[in-house]
C-alpha positions as a LaTeX table, in Angstrom:
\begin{tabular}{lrrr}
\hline
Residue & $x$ (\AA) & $y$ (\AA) & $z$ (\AA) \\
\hline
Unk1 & 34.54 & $-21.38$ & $-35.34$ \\
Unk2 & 32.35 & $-18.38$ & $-36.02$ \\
Unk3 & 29.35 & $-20.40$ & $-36.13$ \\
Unk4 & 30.00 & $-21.84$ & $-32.69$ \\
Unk5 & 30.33 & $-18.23$ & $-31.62$ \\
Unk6 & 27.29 & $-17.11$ & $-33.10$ \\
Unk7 & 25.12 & $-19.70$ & $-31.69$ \\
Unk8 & 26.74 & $-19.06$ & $-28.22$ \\
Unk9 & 25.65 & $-15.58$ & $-28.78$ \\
Unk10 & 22.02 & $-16.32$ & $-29.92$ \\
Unk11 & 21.73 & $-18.66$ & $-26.74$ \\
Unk12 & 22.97 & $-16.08$ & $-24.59$ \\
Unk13 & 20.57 & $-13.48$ & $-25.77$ \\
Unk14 & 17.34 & $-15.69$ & $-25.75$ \\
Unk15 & 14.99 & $-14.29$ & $-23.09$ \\
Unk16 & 14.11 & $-16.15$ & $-20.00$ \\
Unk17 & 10.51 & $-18.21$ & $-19.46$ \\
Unk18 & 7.43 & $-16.08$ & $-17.13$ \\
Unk19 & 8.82 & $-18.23$ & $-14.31$ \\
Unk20 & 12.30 & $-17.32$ & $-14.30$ \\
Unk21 & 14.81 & $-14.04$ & $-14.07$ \\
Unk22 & 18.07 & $-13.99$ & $-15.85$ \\
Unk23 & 21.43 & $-13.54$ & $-13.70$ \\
Unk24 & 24.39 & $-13.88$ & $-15.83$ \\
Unk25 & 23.99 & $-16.30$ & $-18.49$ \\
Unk26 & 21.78 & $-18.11$ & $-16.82$ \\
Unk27 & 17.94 & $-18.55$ & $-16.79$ \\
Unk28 & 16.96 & $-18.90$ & $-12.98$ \\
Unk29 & 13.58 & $-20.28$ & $-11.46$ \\
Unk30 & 11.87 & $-17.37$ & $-9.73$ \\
Unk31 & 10.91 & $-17.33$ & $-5.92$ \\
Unk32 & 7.22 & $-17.91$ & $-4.97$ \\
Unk33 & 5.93 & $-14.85$ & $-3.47$ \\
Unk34 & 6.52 & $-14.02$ & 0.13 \\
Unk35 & 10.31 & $-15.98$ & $-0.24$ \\
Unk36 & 13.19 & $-14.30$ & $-1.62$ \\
Unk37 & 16.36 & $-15.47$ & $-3.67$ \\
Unk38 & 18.93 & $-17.06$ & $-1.01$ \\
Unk39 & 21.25 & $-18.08$ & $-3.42$ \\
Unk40 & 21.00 & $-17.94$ & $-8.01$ \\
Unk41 & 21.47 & $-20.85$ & $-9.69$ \\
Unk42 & 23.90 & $-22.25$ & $-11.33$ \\
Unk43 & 24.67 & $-24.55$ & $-14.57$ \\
Unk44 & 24.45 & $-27.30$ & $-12.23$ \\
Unk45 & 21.52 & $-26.48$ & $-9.10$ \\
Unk46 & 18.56 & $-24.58$ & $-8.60$ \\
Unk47 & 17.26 & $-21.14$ & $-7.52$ \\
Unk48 & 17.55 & $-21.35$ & $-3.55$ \\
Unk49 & 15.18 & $-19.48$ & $-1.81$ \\
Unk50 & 14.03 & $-18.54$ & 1.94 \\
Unk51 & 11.31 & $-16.90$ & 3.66 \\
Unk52 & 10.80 & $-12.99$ & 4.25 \\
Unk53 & 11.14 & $-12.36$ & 7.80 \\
Unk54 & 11.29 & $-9.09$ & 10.05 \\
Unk55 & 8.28 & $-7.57$ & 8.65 \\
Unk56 & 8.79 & $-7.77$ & 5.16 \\
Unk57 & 7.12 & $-9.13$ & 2.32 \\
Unk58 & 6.93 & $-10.12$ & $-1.52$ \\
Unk59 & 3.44 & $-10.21$ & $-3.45$ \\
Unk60 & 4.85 & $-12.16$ & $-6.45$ \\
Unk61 & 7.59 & $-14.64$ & $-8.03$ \\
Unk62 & 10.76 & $-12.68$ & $-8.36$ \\
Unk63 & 13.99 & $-13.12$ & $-8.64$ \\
Unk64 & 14.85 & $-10.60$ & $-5.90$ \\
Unk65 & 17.56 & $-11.27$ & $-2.75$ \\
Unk66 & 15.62 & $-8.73$ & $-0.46$ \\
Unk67 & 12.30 & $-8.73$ & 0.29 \\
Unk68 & 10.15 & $-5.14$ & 0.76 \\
Unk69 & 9.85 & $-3.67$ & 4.41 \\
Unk70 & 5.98 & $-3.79$ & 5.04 \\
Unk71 & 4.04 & $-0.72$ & 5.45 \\
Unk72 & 3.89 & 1.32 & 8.70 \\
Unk73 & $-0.10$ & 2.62 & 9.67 \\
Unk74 & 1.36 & 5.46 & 11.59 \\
Unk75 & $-1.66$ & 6.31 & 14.01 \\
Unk76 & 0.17 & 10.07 & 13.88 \\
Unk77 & $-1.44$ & 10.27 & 10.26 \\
Unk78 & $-4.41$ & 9.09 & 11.13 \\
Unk79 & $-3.92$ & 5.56 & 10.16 \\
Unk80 & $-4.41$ & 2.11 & 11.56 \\
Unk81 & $-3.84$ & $-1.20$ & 10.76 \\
Unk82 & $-6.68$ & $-3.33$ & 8.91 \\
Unk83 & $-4.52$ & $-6.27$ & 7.60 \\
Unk84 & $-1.45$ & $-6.89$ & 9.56 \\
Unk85 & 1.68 & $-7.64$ & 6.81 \\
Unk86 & 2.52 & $-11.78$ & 5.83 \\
Unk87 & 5.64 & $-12.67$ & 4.01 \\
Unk88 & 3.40 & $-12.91$ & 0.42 \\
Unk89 & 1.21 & $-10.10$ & 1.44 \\
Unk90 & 2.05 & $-5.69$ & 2.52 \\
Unk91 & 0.31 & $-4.53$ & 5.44 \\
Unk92 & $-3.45$ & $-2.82$ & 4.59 \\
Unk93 & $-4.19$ & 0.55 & 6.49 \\
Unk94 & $-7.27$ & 1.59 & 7.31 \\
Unk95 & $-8.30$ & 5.16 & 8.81 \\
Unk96 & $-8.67$ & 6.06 & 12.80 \\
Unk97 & $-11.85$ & 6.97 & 13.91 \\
Unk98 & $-12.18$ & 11.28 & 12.83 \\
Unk99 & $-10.14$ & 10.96 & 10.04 \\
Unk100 & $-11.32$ & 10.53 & 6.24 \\
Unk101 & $-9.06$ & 8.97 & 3.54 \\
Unk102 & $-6.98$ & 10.57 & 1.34 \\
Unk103 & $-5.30$ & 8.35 & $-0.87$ \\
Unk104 & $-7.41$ & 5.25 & $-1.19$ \\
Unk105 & $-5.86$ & 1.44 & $-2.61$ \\
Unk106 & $-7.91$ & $-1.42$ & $-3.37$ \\
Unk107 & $-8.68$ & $-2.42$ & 0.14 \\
Unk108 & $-7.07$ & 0.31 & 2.46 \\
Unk109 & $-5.67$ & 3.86 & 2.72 \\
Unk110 & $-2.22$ & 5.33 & 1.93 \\
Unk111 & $-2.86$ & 8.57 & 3.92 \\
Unk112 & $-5.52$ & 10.20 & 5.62 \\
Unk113 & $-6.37$ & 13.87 & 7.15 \\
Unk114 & $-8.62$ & 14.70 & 10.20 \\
Unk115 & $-12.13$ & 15.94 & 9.48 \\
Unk116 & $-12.30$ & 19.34 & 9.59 \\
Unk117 & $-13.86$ & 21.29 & 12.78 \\
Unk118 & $-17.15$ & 23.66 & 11.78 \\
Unk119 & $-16.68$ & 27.21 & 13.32 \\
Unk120 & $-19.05$ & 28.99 & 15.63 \\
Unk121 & $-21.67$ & 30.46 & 13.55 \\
Unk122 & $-21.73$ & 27.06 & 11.12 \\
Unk123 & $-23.54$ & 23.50 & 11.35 \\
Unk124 & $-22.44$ & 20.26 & 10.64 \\
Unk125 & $-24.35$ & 19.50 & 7.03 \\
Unk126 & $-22.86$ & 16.61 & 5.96 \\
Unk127 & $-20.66$ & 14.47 & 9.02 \\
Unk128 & $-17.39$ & 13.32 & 7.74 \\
Unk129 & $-16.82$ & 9.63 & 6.85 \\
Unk130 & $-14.27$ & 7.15 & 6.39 \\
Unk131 & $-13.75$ & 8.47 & 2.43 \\
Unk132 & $-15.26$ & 12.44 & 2.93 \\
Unk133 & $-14.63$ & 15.59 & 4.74 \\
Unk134 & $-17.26$ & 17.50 & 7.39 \\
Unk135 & $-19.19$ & 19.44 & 5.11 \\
Unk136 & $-19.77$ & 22.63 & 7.01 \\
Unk137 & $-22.64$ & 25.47 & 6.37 \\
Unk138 & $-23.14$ & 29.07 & 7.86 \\
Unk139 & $-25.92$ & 29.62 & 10.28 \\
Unk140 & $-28.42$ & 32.06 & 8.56 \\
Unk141 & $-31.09$ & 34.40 & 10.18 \\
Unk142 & $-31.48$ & 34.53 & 13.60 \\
Unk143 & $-30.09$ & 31.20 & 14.38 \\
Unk144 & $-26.94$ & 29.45 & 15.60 \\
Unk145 & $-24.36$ & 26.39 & 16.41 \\
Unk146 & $-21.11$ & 25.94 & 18.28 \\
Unk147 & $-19.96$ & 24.71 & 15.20 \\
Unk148 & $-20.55$ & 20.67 & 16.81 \\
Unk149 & $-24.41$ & 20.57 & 15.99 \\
Unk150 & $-25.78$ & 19.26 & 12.94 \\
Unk151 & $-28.10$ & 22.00 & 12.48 \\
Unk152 & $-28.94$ & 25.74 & 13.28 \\
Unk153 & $-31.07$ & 26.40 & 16.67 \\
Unk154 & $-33.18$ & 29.42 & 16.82 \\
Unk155 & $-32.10$ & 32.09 & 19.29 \\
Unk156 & $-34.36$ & 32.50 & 22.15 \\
Unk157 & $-36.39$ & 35.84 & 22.86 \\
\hline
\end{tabular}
């Protein structure tokens, strides 16, 4: 008897293949990405899975039952979309036009901030791009800028 019990236990506690997620006792096929677990399976049937919908998305196998709300580009934080979200694949933001990027992924942003204004009395050194800030400089001698010129004009006698 106790070696029927220890073999049920040494089954039980055998980890499950790359392809599959444990529920129970049992070692389940996983979900391709962008479907999600509609029902486990059993002793006797397979893993049944369905499609995300609604703006959601999974980017690998799993053996999940919900599937990951895609990513909002709010254009309030300066963000747009670049890649609009699939059911295997998040959304990819990109940055509105003024704005620079400040927490880059692999092919999009996270969150960006406007570029900063330059103040009367400075000049634009260095325009702001999709990854840097406006640089900004002071004026020196007897020039000056509005602050929107990209260099210093003389004053005029």
């Amino acid at each position: 008897m106790s070696i029927i019990l220890t073999l049920l236990t040494i089954q039980r506690s055998i980890a499950c293949g790359r392809a599959e997620y444990r529920t129970g006792d049992e070692c389940c096929p996983m979900c391709s990405p962008g479907n999600r677990v509609h029902k486990h399976c059993t002793e006797f049937t397979s893993t049944s899975c369905v499609p995300c919908t609604d703006s959601s998305f999974l980017d690998e196998p799993n053996g999940l039952t919900a599937c990951i709300l895609c990513t909002n580009c709010d254009p309030g934080f300066g963000l747009k979309v670049k890649r609009s979200c699939r059911p295997s694949l998040d959304t990819v933001c990109g940055t509105l036009e003024g704005f620079y990027c400040l927490d880059p992924t692999k092919d999009g942003c996270r969150a960006a901030q406007r570029h900063s204004s330059c103040l009367p009395g400075q000049y634009i050194s260095h325009t702001g791009t999709i990854s840097t800030d406006t640089v900004c400089s002071d004026c020196t001698g007897d020039t000056y800028s509005d602050g929107s010129l990209t260099s210093c004009q003389p004053h005029t006698q």
